[in-house]
PDB file of C-alpha atoms in Angstrom:
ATOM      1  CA  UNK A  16      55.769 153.116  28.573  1.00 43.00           C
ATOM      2  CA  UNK A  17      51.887 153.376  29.520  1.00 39.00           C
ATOM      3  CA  UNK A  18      49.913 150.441  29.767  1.00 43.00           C
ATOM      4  CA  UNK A  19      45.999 150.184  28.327  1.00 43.00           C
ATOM      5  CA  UNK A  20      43.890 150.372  31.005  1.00 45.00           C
ATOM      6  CA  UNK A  21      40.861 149.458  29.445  1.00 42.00           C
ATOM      7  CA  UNK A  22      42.798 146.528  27.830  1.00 43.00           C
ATOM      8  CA  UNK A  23      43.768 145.667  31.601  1.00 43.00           C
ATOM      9  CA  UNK A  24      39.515 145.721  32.669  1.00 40.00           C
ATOM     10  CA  UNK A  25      38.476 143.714  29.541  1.00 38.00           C
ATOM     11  CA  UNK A  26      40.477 140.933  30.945  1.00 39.00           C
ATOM     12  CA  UNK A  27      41.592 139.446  34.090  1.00 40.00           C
ATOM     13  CA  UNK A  28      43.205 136.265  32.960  1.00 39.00           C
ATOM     14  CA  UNK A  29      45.036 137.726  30.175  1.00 38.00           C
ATOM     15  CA  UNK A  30      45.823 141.347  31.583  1.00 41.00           C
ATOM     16  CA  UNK A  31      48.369 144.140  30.717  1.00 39.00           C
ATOM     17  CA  UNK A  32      50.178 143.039  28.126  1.00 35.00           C
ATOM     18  CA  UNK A  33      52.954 145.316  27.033  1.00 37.00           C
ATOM     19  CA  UNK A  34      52.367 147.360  23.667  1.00 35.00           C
ATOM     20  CA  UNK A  35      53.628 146.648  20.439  1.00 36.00           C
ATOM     21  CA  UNK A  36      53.178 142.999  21.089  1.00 38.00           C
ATOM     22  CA  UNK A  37      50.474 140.558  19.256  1.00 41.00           C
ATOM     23  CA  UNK A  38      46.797 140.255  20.083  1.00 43.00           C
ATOM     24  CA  UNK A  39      46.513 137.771  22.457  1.00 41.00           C
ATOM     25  CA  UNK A  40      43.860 136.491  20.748  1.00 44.00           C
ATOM     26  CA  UNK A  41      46.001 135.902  17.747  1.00 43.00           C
ATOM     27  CA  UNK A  42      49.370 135.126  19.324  1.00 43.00           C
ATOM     28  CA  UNK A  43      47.933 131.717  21.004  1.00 43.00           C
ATOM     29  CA  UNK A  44      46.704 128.910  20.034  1.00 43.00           C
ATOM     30  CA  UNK A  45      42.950 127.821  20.483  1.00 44.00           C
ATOM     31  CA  UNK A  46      43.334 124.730  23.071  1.00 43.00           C
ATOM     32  CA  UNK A  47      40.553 122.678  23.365  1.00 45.00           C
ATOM     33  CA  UNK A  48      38.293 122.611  26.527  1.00 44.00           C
ATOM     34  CA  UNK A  49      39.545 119.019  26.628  1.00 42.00           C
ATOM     35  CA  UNK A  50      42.987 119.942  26.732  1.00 43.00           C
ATOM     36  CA  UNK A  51      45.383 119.015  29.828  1.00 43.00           C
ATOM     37  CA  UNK A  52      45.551 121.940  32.794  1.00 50.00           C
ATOM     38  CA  UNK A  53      49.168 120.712  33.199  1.00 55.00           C
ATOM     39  CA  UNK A  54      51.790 121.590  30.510  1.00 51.00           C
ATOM     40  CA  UNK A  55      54.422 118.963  29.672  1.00 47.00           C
ATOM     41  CA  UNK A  56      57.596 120.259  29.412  1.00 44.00           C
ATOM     42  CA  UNK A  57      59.076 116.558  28.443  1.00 43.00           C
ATOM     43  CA  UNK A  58      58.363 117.333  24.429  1.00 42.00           C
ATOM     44  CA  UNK A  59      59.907 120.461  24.339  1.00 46.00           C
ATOM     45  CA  UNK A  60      63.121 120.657  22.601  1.00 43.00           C
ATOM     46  CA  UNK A  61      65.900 121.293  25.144  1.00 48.00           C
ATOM     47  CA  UNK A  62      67.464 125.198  24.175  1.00 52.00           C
ATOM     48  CA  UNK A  63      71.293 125.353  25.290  1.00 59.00           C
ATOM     49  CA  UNK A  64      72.570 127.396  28.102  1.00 78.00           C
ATOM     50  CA  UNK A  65      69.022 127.095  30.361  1.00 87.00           C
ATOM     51  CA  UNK A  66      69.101 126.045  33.461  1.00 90.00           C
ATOM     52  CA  UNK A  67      66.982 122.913  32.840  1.00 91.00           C
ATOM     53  CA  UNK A  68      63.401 123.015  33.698  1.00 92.00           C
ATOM     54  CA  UNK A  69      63.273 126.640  32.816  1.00 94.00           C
ATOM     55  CA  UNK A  70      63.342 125.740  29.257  1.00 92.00           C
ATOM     56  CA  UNK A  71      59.075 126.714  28.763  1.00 92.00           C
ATOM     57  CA  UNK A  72      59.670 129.997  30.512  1.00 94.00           C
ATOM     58  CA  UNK A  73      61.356 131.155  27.391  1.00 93.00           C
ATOM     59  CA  UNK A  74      58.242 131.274  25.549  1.00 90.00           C
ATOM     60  CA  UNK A  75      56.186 133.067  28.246  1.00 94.00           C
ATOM     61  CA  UNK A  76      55.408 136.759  28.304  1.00 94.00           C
ATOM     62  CA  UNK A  77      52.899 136.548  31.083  1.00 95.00           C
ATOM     63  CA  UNK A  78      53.354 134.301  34.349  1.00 96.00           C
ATOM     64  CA  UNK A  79      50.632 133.541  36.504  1.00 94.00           C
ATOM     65  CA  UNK A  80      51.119 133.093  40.374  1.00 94.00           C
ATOM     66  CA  UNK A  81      47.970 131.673  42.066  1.00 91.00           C
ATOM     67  CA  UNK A  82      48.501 130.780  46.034  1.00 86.00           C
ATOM     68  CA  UNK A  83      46.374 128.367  46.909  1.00 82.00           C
ATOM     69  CA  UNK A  84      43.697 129.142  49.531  1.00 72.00           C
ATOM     70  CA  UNK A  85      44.075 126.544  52.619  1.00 64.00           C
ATOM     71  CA  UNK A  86      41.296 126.049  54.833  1.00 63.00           C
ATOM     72  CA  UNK A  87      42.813 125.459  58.127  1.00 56.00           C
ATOM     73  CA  UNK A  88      44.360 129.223  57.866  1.00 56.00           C
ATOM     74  CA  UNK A  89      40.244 130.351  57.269  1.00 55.00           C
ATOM     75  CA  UNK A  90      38.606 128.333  60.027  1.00 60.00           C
ATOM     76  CA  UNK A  91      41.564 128.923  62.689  1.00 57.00           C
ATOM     77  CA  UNK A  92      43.210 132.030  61.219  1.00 57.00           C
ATOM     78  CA  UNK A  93      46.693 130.227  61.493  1.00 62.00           C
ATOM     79  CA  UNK A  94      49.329 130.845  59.211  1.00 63.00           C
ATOM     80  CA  UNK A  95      50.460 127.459  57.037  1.00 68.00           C
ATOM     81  CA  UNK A  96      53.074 127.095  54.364  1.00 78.00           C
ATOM     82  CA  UNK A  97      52.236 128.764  51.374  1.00 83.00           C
ATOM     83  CA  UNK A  98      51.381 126.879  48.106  1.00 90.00           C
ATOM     84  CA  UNK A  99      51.661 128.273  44.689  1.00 93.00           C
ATOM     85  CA  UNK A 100      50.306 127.081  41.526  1.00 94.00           C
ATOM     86  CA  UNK A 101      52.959 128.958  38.478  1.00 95.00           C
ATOM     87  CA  UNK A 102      50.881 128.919  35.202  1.00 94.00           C
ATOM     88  CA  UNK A 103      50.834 130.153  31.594  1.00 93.00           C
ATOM     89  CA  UNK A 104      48.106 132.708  30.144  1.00 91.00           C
ATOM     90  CA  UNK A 105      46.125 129.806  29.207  1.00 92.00           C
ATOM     91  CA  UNK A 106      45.669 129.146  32.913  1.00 90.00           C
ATOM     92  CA  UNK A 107      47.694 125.519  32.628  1.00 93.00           C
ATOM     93  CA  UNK A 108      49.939 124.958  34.882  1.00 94.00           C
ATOM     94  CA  UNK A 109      53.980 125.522  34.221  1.00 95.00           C
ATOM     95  CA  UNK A 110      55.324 125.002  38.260  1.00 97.00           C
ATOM     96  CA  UNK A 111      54.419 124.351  41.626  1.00 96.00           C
ATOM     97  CA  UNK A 112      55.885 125.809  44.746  1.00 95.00           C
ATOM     98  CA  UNK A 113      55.703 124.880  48.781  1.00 93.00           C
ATOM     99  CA  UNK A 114      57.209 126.925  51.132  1.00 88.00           C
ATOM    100  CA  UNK A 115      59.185 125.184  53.776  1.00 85.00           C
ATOM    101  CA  UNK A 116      59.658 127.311  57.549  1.00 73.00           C
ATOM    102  CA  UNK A 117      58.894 126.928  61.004  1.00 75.00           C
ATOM    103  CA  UNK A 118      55.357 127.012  62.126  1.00 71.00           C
ATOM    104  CA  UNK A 119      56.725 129.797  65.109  1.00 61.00           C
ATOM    105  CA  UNK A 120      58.302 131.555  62.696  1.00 63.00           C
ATOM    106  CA  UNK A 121      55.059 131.237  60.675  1.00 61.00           C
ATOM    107  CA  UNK A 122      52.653 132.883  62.948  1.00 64.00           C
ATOM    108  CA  UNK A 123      54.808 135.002  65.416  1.00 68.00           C
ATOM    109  CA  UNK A 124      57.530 136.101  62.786  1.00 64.00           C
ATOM    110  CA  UNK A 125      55.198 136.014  59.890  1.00 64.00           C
ATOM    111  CA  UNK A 126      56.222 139.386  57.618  1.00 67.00           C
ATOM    112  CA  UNK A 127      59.887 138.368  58.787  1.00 69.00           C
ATOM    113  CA  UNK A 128      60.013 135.179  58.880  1.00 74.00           C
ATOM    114  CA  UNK A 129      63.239 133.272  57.074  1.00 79.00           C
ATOM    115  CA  UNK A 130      61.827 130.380  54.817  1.00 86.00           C
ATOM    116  CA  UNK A 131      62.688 128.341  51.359  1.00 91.00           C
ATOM    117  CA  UNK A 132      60.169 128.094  49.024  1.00 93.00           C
ATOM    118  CA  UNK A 133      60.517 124.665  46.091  1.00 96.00           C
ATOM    119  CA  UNK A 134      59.976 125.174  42.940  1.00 97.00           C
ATOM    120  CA  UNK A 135      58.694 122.126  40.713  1.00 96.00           C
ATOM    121  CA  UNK A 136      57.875 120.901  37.580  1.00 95.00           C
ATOM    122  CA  UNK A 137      54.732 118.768  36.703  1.00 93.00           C
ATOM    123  CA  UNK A 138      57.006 115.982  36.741  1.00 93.00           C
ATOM    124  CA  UNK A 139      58.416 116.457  40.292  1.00 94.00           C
ATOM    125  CA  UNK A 140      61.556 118.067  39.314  1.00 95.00           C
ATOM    126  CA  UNK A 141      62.922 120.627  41.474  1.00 97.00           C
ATOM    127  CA  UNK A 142      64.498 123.453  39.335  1.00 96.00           C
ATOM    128  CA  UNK A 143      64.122 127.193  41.308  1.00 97.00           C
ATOM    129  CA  UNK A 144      64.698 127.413  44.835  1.00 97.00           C
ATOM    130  CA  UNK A 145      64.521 130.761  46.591  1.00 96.00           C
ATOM    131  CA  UNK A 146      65.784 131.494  49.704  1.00 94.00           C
ATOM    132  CA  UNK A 147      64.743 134.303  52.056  1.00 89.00           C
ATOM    133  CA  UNK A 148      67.032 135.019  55.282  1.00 86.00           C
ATOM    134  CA  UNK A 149      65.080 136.877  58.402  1.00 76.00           C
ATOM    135  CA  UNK A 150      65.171 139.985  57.084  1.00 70.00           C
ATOM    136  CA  UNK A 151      62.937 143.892  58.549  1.00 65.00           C
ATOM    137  CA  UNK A 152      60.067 144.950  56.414  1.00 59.00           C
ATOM    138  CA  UNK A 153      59.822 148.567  58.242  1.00 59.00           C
ATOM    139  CA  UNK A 154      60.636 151.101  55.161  1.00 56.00           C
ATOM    140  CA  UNK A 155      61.802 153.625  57.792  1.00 61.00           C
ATOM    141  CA  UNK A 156      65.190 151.324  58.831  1.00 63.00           C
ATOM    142  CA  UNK A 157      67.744 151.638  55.995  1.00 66.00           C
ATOM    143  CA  UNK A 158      69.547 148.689  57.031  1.00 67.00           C
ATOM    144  CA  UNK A 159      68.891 144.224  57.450  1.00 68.00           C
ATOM    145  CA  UNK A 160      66.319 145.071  54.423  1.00 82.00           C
ATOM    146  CA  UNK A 161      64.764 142.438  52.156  1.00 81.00           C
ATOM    147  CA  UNK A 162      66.939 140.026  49.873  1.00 88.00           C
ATOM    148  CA  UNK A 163      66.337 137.051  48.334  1.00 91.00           C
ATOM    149  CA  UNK A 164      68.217 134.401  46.851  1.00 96.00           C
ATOM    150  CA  UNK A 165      66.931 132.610  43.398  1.00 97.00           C
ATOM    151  CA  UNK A 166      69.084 129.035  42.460  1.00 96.00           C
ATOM    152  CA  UNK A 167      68.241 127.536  39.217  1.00 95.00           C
ATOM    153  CA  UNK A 168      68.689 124.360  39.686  1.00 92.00           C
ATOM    154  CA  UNK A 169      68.868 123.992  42.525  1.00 94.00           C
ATOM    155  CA  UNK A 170      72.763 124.625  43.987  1.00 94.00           C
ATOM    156  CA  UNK A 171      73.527 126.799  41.351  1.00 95.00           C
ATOM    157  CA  UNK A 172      72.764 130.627  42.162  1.00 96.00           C
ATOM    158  CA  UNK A 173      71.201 132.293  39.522  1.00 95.00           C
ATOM    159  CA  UNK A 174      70.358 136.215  40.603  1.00 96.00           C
ATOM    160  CA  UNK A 175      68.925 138.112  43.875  1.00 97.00           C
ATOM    161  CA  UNK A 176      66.282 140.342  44.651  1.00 95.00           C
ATOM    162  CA  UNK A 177      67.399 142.899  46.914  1.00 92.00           C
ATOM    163  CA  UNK A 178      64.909 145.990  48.363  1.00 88.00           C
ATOM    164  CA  UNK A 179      66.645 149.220  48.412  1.00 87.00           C
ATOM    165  CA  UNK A 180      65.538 151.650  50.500  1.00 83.00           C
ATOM    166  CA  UNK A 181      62.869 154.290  50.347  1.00 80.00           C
ATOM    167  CA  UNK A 182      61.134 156.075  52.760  1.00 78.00           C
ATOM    168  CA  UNK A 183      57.903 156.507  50.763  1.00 80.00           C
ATOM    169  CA  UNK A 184      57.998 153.751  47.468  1.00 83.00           C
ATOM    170  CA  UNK A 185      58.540 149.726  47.840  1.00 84.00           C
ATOM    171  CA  UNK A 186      61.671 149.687  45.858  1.00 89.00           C
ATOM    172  CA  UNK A 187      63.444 146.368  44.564  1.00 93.00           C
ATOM    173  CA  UNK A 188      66.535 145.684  42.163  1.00 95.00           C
ATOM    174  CA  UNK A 189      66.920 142.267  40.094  1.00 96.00           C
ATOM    175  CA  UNK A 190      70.855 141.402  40.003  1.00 96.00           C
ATOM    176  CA  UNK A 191      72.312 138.692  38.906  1.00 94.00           C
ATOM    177  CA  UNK A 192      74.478 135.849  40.113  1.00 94.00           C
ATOM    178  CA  UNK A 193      77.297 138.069  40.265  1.00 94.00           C
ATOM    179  CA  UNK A 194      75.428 140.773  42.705  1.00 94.00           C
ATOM    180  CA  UNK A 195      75.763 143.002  39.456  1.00 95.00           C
ATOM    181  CA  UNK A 196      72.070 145.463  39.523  1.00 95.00           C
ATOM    182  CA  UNK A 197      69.880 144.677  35.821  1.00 95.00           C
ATOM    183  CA  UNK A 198      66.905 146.100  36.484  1.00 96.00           C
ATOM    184  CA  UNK A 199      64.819 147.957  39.124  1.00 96.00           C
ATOM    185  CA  UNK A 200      61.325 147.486  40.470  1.00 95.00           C
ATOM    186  CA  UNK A 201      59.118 150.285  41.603  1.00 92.00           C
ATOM    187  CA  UNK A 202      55.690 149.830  43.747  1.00 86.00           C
ATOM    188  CA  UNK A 203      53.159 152.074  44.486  1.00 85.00           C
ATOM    189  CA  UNK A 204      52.821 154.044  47.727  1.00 76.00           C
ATOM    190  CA  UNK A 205      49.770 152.497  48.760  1.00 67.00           C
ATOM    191  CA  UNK A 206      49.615 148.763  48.102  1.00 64.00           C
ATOM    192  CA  UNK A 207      46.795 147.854  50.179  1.00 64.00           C
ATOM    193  CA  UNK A 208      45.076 146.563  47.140  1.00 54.00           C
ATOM    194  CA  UNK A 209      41.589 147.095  48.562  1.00 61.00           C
ATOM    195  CA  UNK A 210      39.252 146.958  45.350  1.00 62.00           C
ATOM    196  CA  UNK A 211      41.787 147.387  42.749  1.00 71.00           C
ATOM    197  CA  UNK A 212      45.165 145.311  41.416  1.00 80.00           C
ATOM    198  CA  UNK A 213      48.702 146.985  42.409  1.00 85.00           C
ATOM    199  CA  UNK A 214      51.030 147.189  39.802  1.00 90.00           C
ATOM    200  CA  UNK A 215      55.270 147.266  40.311  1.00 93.00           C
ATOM    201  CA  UNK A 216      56.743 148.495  37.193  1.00 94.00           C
ATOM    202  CA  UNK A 217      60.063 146.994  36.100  1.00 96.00           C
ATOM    203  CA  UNK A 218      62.220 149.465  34.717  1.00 96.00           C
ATOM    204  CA  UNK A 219      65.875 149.834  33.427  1.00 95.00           C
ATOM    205  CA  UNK A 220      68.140 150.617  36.348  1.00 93.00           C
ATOM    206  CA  UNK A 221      67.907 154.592  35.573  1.00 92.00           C
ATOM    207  CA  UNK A 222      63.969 154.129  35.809  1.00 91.00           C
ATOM    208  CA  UNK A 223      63.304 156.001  32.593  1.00 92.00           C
ATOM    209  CA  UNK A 224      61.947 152.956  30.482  1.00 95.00           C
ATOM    210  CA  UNK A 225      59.237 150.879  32.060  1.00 95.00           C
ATOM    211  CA  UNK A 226      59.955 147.314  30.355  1.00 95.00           C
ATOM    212  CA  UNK A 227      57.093 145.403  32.043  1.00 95.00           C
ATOM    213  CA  UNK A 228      54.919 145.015  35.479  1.00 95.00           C
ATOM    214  CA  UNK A 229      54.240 142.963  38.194  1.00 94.00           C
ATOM    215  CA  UNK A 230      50.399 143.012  39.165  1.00 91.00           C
ATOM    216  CA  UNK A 231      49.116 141.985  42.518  1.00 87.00           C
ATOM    217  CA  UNK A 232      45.398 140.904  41.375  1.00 84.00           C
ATOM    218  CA  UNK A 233      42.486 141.740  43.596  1.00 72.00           C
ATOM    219  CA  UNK A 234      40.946 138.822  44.555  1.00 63.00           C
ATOM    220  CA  UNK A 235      37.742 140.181  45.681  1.00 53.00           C
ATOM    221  CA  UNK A 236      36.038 141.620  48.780  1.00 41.00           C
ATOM    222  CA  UNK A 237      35.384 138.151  50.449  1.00 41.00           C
ATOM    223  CA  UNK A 238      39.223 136.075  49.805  1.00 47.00           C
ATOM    224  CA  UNK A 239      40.670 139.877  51.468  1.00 47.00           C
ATOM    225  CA  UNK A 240      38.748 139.523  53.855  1.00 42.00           C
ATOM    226  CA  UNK A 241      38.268 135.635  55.308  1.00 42.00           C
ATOM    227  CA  UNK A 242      42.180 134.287  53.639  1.00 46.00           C
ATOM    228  CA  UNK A 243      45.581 136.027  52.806  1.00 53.00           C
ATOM    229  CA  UNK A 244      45.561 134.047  49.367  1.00 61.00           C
ATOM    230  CA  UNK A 245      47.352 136.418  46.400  1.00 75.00           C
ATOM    231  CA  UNK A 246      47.697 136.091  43.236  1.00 87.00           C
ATOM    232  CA  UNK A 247      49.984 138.235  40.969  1.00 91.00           C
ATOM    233  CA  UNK A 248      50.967 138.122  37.265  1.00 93.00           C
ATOM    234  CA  UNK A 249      54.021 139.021  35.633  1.00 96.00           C
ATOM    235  CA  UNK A 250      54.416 141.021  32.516  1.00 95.00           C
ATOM    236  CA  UNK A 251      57.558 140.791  30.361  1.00 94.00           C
ATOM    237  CA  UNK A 252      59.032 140.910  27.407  1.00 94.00           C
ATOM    238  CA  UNK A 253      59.009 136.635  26.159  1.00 93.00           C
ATOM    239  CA  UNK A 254      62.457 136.860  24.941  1.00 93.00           C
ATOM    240  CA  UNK A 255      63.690 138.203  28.249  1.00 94.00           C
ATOM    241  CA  UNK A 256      66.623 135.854  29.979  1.00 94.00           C
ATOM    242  CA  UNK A 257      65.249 132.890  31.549  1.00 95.00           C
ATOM    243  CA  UNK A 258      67.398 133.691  34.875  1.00 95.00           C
ATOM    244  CA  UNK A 259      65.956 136.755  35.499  1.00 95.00           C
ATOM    245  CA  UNK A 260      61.935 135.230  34.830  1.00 96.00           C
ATOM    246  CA  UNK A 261      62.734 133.490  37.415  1.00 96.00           C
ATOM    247  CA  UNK A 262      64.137 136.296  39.813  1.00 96.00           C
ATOM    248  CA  UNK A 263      61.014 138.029  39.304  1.00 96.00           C
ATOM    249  CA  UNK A 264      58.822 134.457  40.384  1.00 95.00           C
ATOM    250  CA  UNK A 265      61.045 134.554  43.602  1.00 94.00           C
ATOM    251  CA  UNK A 266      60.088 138.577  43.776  1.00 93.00           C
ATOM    252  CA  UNK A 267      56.110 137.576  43.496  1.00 92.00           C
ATOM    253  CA  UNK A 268      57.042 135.657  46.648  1.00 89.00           C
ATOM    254  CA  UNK A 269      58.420 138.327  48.804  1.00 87.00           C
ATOM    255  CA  UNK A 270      55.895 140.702  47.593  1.00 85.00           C
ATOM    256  CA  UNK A 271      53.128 138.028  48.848  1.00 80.00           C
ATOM    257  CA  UNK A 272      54.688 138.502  52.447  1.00 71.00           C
ATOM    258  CA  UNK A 273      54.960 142.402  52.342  1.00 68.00           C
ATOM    259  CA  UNK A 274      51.921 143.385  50.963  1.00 57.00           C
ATOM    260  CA  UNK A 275      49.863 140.832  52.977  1.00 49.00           C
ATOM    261  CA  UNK A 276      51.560 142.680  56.575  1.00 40.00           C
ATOM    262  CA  UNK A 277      50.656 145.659  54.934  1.00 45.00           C
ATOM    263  CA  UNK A 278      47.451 144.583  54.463  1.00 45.00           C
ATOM    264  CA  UNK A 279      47.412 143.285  58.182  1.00 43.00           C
ATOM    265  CA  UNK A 280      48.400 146.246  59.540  1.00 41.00           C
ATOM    266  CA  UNK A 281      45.496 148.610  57.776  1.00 39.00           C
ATOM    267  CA  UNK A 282      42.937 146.066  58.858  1.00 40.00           C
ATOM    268  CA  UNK A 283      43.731 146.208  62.354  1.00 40.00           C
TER     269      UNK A 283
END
């Protein structure tokens, strides 16, 4: 499936969206500028068999993650605990997320480092928690690749992210709880990103239909440079399971780490 380009340049907040949906123009609602930046999930009426708090990502077809610049990692160069600010196309917030690791692992282990990243609501609520074991990034070693674990709520395991190995693409399958593979996604060669977003198409496990994308955003010439911030969007059908939206939030975090060491490594 081949995504508009110049659809993609006329907009960076609402980029990419897959064809034969609406205008997004017409399929959302003027909000006023006075409007809340924080959605309440509280009035929405609970649908049954969602894990609870993932009842608004039902209605999404394109999920912003923006990772919060901090200013100790500028003035010291330090790595800190990631933040990440989960919102809507409207640019309101949906989730929050704070990664919890070691500050060794942080800064001497930092492309390999083990950590668990929270997953809130605006209320507080916990509902995703991903879990990422110590794990190689090198795609020449076939083996101890990248996995992550997605729990919605917390507790309850809800699908994996597992990288399978390539010695040229960044290549990543979506299973479920049961380890069973339902869909595939499939990164550039170069991800560098360097004046230009990086898209990973998610296709059907034979890779012949392309069912939506994960963009890594450029930030611009000065955030590359001075901060490691990212931010990525994700592009997917809106009536697409809940469980595995939230697989593919937990995959926006691993692909934070990788392409940031990637990034790392062509600098230096």
């Amino acid at each position: 499936m081949a995504y508009q380009d110049g659809q993609n340049q006329k907009s960076r907040g609402l980029p990419g969206f897959l064809p034969g949906y609406p205008d997004p123009d017409q399929s959302h609602p003027t909000v006023p500028s006075n409007s809340r930046k924080q959605v309440s999930l509280q009035s929405l009426p609970p649908p049954g068999n969602l894990p609870p708090g993932l009842e608004y990502l039902s209605q999404l077809d394109l999920i912003i993650i923006h990772q919060q610049v901090e200013l100790l990692e500028m003035i010291l160069g330090t790595e800190t605990s990631n933040k990440y600010e989960i919102k809507n196309c409207l640019g309101q917030r949906v989730y929050f997320a704070v990664e919890e690791s070691i500050c060794f692992n942080r800064n001497f282990c930092s492309p390999l480092r083990s950590c668990t990243l929270r997953v809130t609501d605006n209320t507080g609520r916990e509902v995703i928690t991903v879990h990422r074991p110590l794990r190689c990034t090198s795609c020449w070693c076939p083996c101890y690749l990248q996995e992550l674990e997605i729990q919605a709520p917390p507790g309850t395991i809800v699908g994996y992210v597992v990288q399978k190995w390539d010695p040229f693409l960044p290549k990543f399958t979506i299973q479920n709880e049961n380890k069973e593979d339902i869909l595939k996604i499939v990164g550039p060669y170069a991800t560098c990103g360097c004046f230009g977003d990086v898209d990973f198409e998610v296709k059907t496990i034979n890779e012949k239909i392309t069912i939506g994308k994960i963009s890594k955003y450029w930030s611009g010439f000065v955030n590359d440079v001075f901060t490691n911030a990212d931010n990525f969007g994700i592009h997917v059908p809106a009536d697409l399971d809940v469980k595995i939206k939230a697989a593919m939030i937990g995959a926006c975090f691993l692909f934070e780490l990788t392409v940031q060491w990637r990034r790392q490594n062509i600098s230096n």
